[in-house]
Coordinates of C-alpha atoms in Angstrom, one line a residue:
M1 CA 45.2 3.6 25.7
R2 CA 43.4 1.0 23.6
L3 CA 44.0 -1.7 26.3
W4 CA 42.6 0.6 28.9
K5 CA 39.4 1.2 26.8
R6 CA 38.9 -2.5 26.3
A7 CA 39.4 -3.2 30.1
S8 CA 37.0 -0.3 30.9
G9 CA 34.4 -1.6 28.5
A10 CA 34.6 -5.2 29.8
L11 CA 34.3 -3.9 33.4
K12 CA 31.2 -1.9 32.5
D13 CA 29.6 -4.9 30.9
Q14 CA 30.3 -7.1 33.9
N15 CA 29.0 -4.5 36.3
S16 CA 25.7 -4.3 34.3
I17 CA 25.4 -8.1 34.4
W18 CA 25.8 -8.2 38.2
Q19 CA 23.2 -5.5 38.5
A20 CA 20.8 -7.6 36.4
Q21 CA 21.4 -10.7 38.5
L22 CA 20.6 -8.8 41.7
S23 CA 17.5 -7.0 40.3
R24 CA 14.0 -8.2 41.1
R25 CA 11.9 -9.7 38.3
T26 CA 8.9 -7.6 37.2
A27 CA 6.6 -7.4 34.2
L28 CA 9.3 -5.5 32.3
R29 CA 12.5 -6.7 34.0
H30 CA 13.6 -10.2 33.3
P31 CA 17.1 -10.9 34.7
D32 CA 18.0 -13.7 32.2
I33 CA 16.8 -11.6 29.2
Q34 CA 18.6 -8.6 30.5
K35 CA 21.9 -10.5 30.8
A36 CA 21.5 -11.8 27.2
V37 CA 20.9 -8.3 25.9
I38 CA 23.9 -6.9 27.7
R39 CA 26.2 -9.7 26.3
A40 CA 24.8 -9.2 22.8
T41 CA 25.6 -5.5 23.0
A42 CA 29.0 -5.7 24.8
H43 CA 31.8 -3.2 24.2
Y44 CA 34.0 -5.7 22.3
H45 CA 34.6 -3.9 18.9
L46 CA 35.9 -6.7 16.7
S47 CA 32.8 -9.0 16.2
F48 CA 29.2 -9.6 17.2
D49 CA 28.2 -12.1 19.8
R50 CA 25.8 -14.1 17.6
R51 CA 25.2 -16.7 20.3
N52 CA 23.5 -14.2 22.6
I53 CA 21.8 -12.5 19.6
D54 CA 20.2 -15.8 18.8
R55 CA 19.4 -16.3 22.5
V56 CA 17.5 -13.0 22.7
C57 CA 15.5 -13.9 19.5
E58 CA 14.8 -17.4 21.0
W59 CA 13.3 -15.8 24.1
I60 CA 10.8 -14.0 21.9
R61 CA 10.0 -17.2 20.0
I62 CA 9.3 -19.0 23.3
S63 CA 6.7 -16.6 24.3
P64 CA 5.4 -13.3 22.8
C65 CA 5.2 -12.0 26.4
N66 CA 9.0 -11.8 26.4
L67 CA 9.1 -9.1 23.8
R68 CA 8.3 -6.4 26.3
P69 CA 11.3 -7.3 28.6
V70 CA 13.6 -7.5 25.5
L71 CA 12.6 -4.1 24.3
W72 CA 12.8 -2.6 27.8
S73 CA 16.3 -4.0 28.3
L74 CA 17.5 -2.9 24.9
S75 CA 16.0 0.6 25.1
N76 CA 17.4 1.1 28.6
R77 CA 20.9 0.2 27.4
M78 CA 20.6 2.4 24.3
H79 CA 19.5 5.4 26.4
K80 CA 22.5 5.1 28.7
T81 CA 25.3 4.4 26.2
R82 CA 27.7 6.9 24.6
N83 CA 29.8 4.3 22.9
W84 CA 29.4 3.7 19.1
V85 CA 30.1 0.0 19.5
V86 CA 27.3 -0.6 22.0
A87 CA 24.9 1.5 19.9
L88 CA 25.8 -0.3 16.7
K89 CA 25.4 -3.7 18.3
G90 CA 22.0 -2.6 19.8
L91 CA 20.8 -1.6 16.3
Y92 CA 22.1 -4.9 14.8
L93 CA 20.2 -6.8 17.5
M94 CA 17.0 -4.8 16.7
H95 CA 17.5 -5.6 13.0
N96 CA 17.6 -9.3 13.8
I97 CA 14.5 -9.0 15.9
T98 CA 12.5 -7.3 13.2
N99 CA 13.7 -9.9 10.7
S100 CA 12.5 -12.8 12.9
R101 CA 9.0 -12.7 11.1
L102 CA 7.2 -13.3 14.4
H103 CA 3.6 -12.1 14.7
C104 CA 4.3 -10.1 17.9
V105 CA 7.2 -8.3 16.3
R106 CA 4.9 -6.8 13.5
H107 CA 3.2 -4.6 16.1
I108 CA 6.3 -2.9 17.6
G109 CA 5.9 0.3 15.5
R110 CA 8.5 2.9 15.9
L111 CA 11.6 1.9 17.8
P112 CA 11.4 2.4 21.6
F113 CA 14.7 4.4 21.6
D114 CA 16.0 7.3 19.7
L115 CA 19.5 7.4 18.2
S116 CA 18.8 10.0 15.5
G117 CA 21.1 12.4 17.3
F118 CA 23.7 9.9 18.5
S119 CA 27.2 11.2 19.3
D120 CA 30.0 9.1 20.6
G121 CA 31.4 10.4 23.9
Q122 CA 34.6 8.3 24.0
G123 CA 36.7 10.1 21.5
R124 CA 37.2 13.4 19.7
Q125 CA 34.3 14.6 17.4
A126 CA 36.6 15.1 14.5
K127 CA 37.6 11.4 14.6
M128 CA 34.3 9.9 15.5
W129 CA 32.0 11.6 13.0
P130 CA 32.0 8.7 10.5
F131 CA 30.7 6.3 13.2
N132 CA 28.1 8.8 14.4
A133 CA 26.8 9.3 10.8
F134 CA 26.7 5.6 10.2
I135 CA 24.7 4.9 13.3
R136 CA 22.2 7.7 12.6
A137 CA 21.6 6.5 9.1
Y138 CA 21.2 2.9 10.3
Y139 CA 18.8 3.9 13.0
S140 CA 16.7 5.9 10.5
F141 CA 16.3 2.9 8.3
L142 CA 15.4 0.5 11.2
D143 CA 12.9 2.9 12.7
Q144 CA 11.1 3.4 9.3
K145 CA 11.2 -0.3 8.6
S146 CA 9.6 -1.2 11.9
A147 CA 6.9 1.4 11.3
V148 CA 6.2 0.0 7.8
I149 CA 5.9 -3.5 9.1
C150 CA 3.4 -2.3 11.7
Q151 CA 1.4 -0.3 9.2
Q152 CA 1.2 -3.3 6.8
A153 CA 0.0 -5.6 9.7
E154 CA -2.7 -3.1 10.7
E155 CA -4.0 -2.8 7.1
K156 CA -4.2 -6.6 6.8
S157 CA -6.1 -6.8 10.0
V158 CA -8.6 -4.2 8.8
D159 CA -9.0 -5.3 5.2
G160 CA -8.4 -9.0 5.6
E161 CA -6.7 -11.0 2.9
G162 CA -8.5 -9.3 0.0
F163 CA -6.5 -7.6 -2.7
S164 CA -6.6 -3.9 -3.1
I165 CA -4.6 -2.3 -5.9
R166 CA -4.4 1.0 -4.1
H167 CA -3.1 -0.5 -0.8
E168 CA -0.6 -2.6 -2.8
L169 CA 0.7 0.6 -4.6
M170 CA 1.0 2.4 -1.3
H171 CA 2.9 -0.5 0.2
L172 CA 5.3 -0.5 -2.8
L173 CA 5.9 3.2 -2.3
R174 CA 6.8 2.6 1.4
L175 CA 9.2 -0.2 0.4
Q176 CA 10.9 2.1 -2.1
S177 CA 11.3 4.7 0.6
L178 CA 13.1 2.0 2.7
I179 CA 15.5 1.5 -0.3
D180 CA 16.2 5.2 -0.3
L181 CA 17.1 5.1 3.4
L182 CA 19.3 2.0 2.8
M183 CA 21.3 3.7 0.1
Q184 CA 22.1 6.6 2.5
I185 CA 24.0 4.2 4.8
R186 CA 27.5 4.7 3.5
P187 CA 30.4 4.1 5.8
Q188 CA 33.0 6.8 5.4
A189 CA 36.7 7.3 6.3
T190 CA 37.8 5.0 9.2
A191 CA 34.3 3.5 9.7
A192 CA 34.5 1.8 6.3
F193 CA 37.3 -0.5 7.5
M194 CA 35.9 -1.6 10.9
P195 CA 34.9 -5.3 11.1
L196 CA 31.5 -4.5 12.8
V197 CA 30.6 -2.0 10.1
L198 CA 31.4 -4.5 7.3
D199 CA 29.3 -7.2 9.0
V200 CA 26.4 -4.8 9.2
M201 CA 26.9 -3.9 5.5
D202 CA 26.7 -7.5 4.5
G203 CA 23.3 -7.7 6.2
L204 CA 22.2 -4.5 4.5
I205 CA 23.0 -5.9 1.1
I206 CA 20.8 -8.9 1.8
E207 CA 18.1 -6.5 2.9
I208 CA 18.3 -4.5 -0.3
Y209 CA 17.9 -7.5 -2.5
D210 CA 15.0 -8.7 -0.4
L211 CA 13.2 -5.4 -0.7
Y212 CA 13.9 -5.0 -4.4
S213 CA 12.6 -8.5 -5.1
K214 CA 9.4 -7.7 -3.2
I215 CA 9.0 -4.5 -5.2
C216 CA 9.4 -6.4 -8.5
R217 CA 6.9 -9.0 -7.5
G218 CA 4.5 -6.3 -6.3
I219 CA 4.8 -4.4 -9.6
A220 CA 4.1 -7.6 -11.6
I221 CA 0.9 -8.2 -9.5
V222 CA -0.2 -4.6 -9.9
L223 CA 0.3 -4.7 -13.7
L224 CA -1.8 -7.8 -13.9
N225 CA -4.7 -6.1 -12.1
I226 CA -4.2 -2.6 -13.4
Y227 CA -7.5 -2.5 -15.3
S228 CA -9.4 -3.2 -12.0
G229 CA -8.4 0.3 -10.9
G230 CA -8.8 3.7 -12.4
K231 CA -6.7 6.6 -13.7
A232 CA -5.3 7.4 -10.3
E233 CA -4.1 3.9 -9.7
A234 CA -2.5 3.8 -13.2
S235 CA -0.7 7.0 -12.5
M236 CA 0.6 5.7 -9.1
A237 CA 1.7 2.5 -10.8
L238 CA 3.7 4.6 -13.4
N239 CA 5.4 6.5 -10.6
V240 CA 6.3 3.2 -8.9
V241 CA 7.8 1.7 -12.0
Q242 CA 9.7 4.9 -12.8
K243 CA 11.1 4.9 -9.3
A244 CA 12.1 1.2 -9.6
I245 CA 14.0 2.0 -12.8
Q246 CA 15.8 4.8 -11.0
H247 CA 16.6 2.5 -8.1
G248 CA 18.1 0.0 -10.5
D249 CA 20.6 2.5 -11.7
D250 CA 21.3 3.9 -8.2
L251 CA 21.8 0.4 -6.7
S252 CA 24.4 -0.5 -9.3
Y253 CA 26.5 2.5 -8.1
Y254 CA 25.8 1.6 -4.5
F255 CA 27.0 -2.0 -5.0
E256 CA 30.2 -0.7 -6.7
F257 CA 30.9 1.4 -3.7
C258 CA 30.3 -1.5 -1.3
Q259 CA 32.6 -3.7 -3.4
K260 CA 35.4 -1.1 -3.1
I261 CA 35.2 -1.0 0.7
G262 CA 35.3 -4.8 0.9
V263 CA 31.7 -5.8 1.5
V264 CA 31.6 -9.5 0.6
Y265 CA 27.9 -10.0 -0.3
A266 CA 28.0 -7.0 -2.7
S267 CA 30.0 -9.1 -5.3
Q268 CA 28.2 -12.4 -4.7
F269 CA 24.6 -11.4 -5.7
P270 CA 23.5 -11.3 -9.4
V271 CA 23.1 -8.1 -11.3
I272 CA 19.8 -6.3 -10.8
D273 CA 17.4 -6.6 -13.7
R274 CA 16.1 -3.5 -15.4
I275 CA 12.4 -2.9 -16.1
P276 CA 12.0 -2.8 -19.9
E277 CA 10.8 0.4 -21.5
E278 CA 7.8 -1.5 -23.1
G279 CA 6.2 -1.7 -19.6
I280 CA 6.5 2.1 -19.2
N281 CA 5.0 2.8 -22.6
E282 CA 2.2 0.3 -21.9
L283 CA 1.4 2.1 -18.6
K284 CA 1.3 5.4 -20.4
E285 CA -1.2 4.1 -22.9
I286 CA -3.4 2.7 -20.1
I287 CA -3.4 6.1 -18.4
K288 CA -4.3 7.7 -21.8
S289 CA -7.1 5.2 -22.3
F290 CA -8.4 6.0 -18.8
A291 CA -8.3 9.7 -19.6
E292 CA -10.2 9.2 -22.9
G293 CA -12.8 7.0 -21.3
S294 CA -13.4 9.6 -18.5
H295 CA -13.8 12.4 -21.1
L296 CA -16.3 10.2 -23.1
E297 CA -18.3 9.4 -20.0
E298 CA -18.4 13.1 -19.1
S299 CA -19.7 14.0 -22.6
R300 CA -22.4 11.3 -22.3
Q301 CA -23.5 12.6 -19.0
D302 CA -23.6 16.2 -20.3
E303 CA -25.8 15.0 -23.3
G304 CA -28.0 13.1 -20.9
R305 CA -28.5 16.1 -18.7
K306 CA -29.2 18.3 -21.8
G307 CA -31.8 15.8 -23.0
S308 CA -33.5 15.7 -19.7
V309 CA -33.7 19.5 -19.6
D310 CA -35.1 19.6 -23.1
Q311 CA -37.7 17.0 -22.2
A312 CA -38.7 18.9 -19.1
D313 CA -39.0 22.0 -21.1
G314 CA -41.3 20.2 -23.6
K315 CA -43.5 18.9 -20.7
N316 CA -43.8 22.4 -19.3
H317 CA -44.7 23.8 -22.7
T318 CA -47.4 21.1 -23.2
S319 CA -48.9 21.7 -19.7
I320 CA -49.0 25.4 -20.4
H321 CA -50.7 24.9 -23.7
E322 CA -53.3 22.6 -22.2
E323 CA -53.9 25.1 -19.4
E324 CA -54.5 27.8 -22.0
K325 CA -57.0 25.6 -23.9
S326 CA -58.8 24.9 -20.6
N327 CA -59.1 28.6 -19.9
F328 CA -60.4 29.2 -23.4
Y329 CA -63.0 26.5 -23.6
G330 CA -64.0 26.7 -19.9
D331 CA -65.2 23.7 -17.9
D332 CA -67.9 22.7 -20.4
E333 CA -68.0 19.0 -20.9
F334 CA -69.2 19.2 -24.5
R335 CA -67.0 21.0 -26.9
T336 CA -65.7 20.7 -30.4
I337 CA -62.2 19.5 -30.9
I338 CA -60.5 20.1 -34.3
T339 CA -57.9 17.4 -35.0
D340 CA -56.3 15.8 -38.1
K341 CA -56.5 12.3 -36.5
W342 CA -59.4 10.3 -38.0
E343 CA -61.7 8.3 -35.8
S344 CA -62.5 4.8 -36.9
F345 CA -65.9 3.2 -36.5
D346 CA -67.2 -0.4 -37.1
D347 CA -69.2 0.7 -40.1
D348 CA -66.0 1.5 -41.9
F349 CA -65.0 -2.1 -41.8
M350 CA -68.3 -3.7 -42.8
Y351 CA -70.6 -3.5 -45.8
K352 CA -74.0 -4.8 -46.8
N353 CA -75.0 -6.9 -49.8
P354 CA -77.5 -4.8 -51.8
F355 CA -78.9 -8.0 -53.5
G356 CA -79.4 -10.0 -50.3
S357 CA -81.7 -9.9 -47.4
P358 CA -81.6 -6.7 -45.4
F359 CA -80.9 -8.8 -42.3
L360 CA -77.8 -10.4 -43.8
T361 CA -74.7 -8.5 -42.8
Y362 CA -71.3 -9.4 -44.2
V363 CA -68.1 -8.6 -42.4
Q364 CA -65.0 -8.5 -44.5
G365 CA -63.1 -11.7 -44.1
S366 CA -65.9 -13.5 -42.2
K367 CA -68.1 -16.5 -43.2
H368 CA -71.8 -16.4 -44.0
Q369 CA -73.9 -15.6 -40.9
E370 CA -77.4 -16.9 -40.2
V371 CA -80.5 -14.6 -40.0
P372 CA -81.0 -13.7 -36.3
D373 CA -84.1 -14.6 -34.5
M374 CA -86.2 -11.4 -34.4
I375 CA -88.2 -12.6 -31.4
S376 CA -85.1 -12.5 -29.2
F377 CA -84.9 -8.7 -29.8
L378 CA -88.4 -8.0 -28.7

């Protein structure tokens, strides 16, 4: 029975290759790319064809225009297949494409095919459920990762290379959601001992360490610039740090599980560092200081508004008093004003010498003045 399945799978792959050779080249259909995709996703269940995987990625590196034929060929094959080996190889090929770090790959967005409800049609459901669950979880992670990469590229194109603490925190939250999806990929039962599944798990362990290291670097950058934000950013940073601490504990158990099923890379990587409690306490103090500062600013604004109201009331009272005085005295230009403010005249600051000439006037602090010429006054 196994020999018949292998022969049937090889015959299907060869038939697909013949059809690709006879097909006409169009904007989406490229015979050479289509053949490479078919060979990279063949029915052989013991290993991946890394040569053709690299060949497909090399087609994209040669020209970004080749990305559309690659995605078309891959999605066309994923829509037709009911075999878990072909589906898993297609997801693994898509994982290599998204990790190629090419500029055109950043704008793929959601995956062009849907395997969220995949079900193998080659065997009994009671026997194939571990493979179906593994493929569905793997697809969910890759679909979300491709969307996160596209969203980050769009934000950079809009905002440029400038740093925004809010955008950095949002990106860290998206990366943490990817780690949550990665930890849901757990091969069960017979799927945990298949060579293809173990090879995929080795790649996922590398993916986890890459994401976790990006999150740690992002947290360090955010903490250095935390005072440039406000209370909302500090609260988001606290949630990110607390989530990172939880991930540190969960990943330890996840790696232990991977080591038990024989994933090689799970035992080769160093132990994940924990975020110290001092950082959590410092963030809480920062949030508290932001809250106190906002309350102080609100109280100052209230006092300012109260002072302006009092000043306005005083001005209104003065204008009313003046209006009453105007009505009382009328519009007469000459009127008596009673006030306690003394008016000063020049005579108050000068005095005459009773023993001198009546024309000699002395000003306090001044020198002796000559007698004026009386003719000039005539």
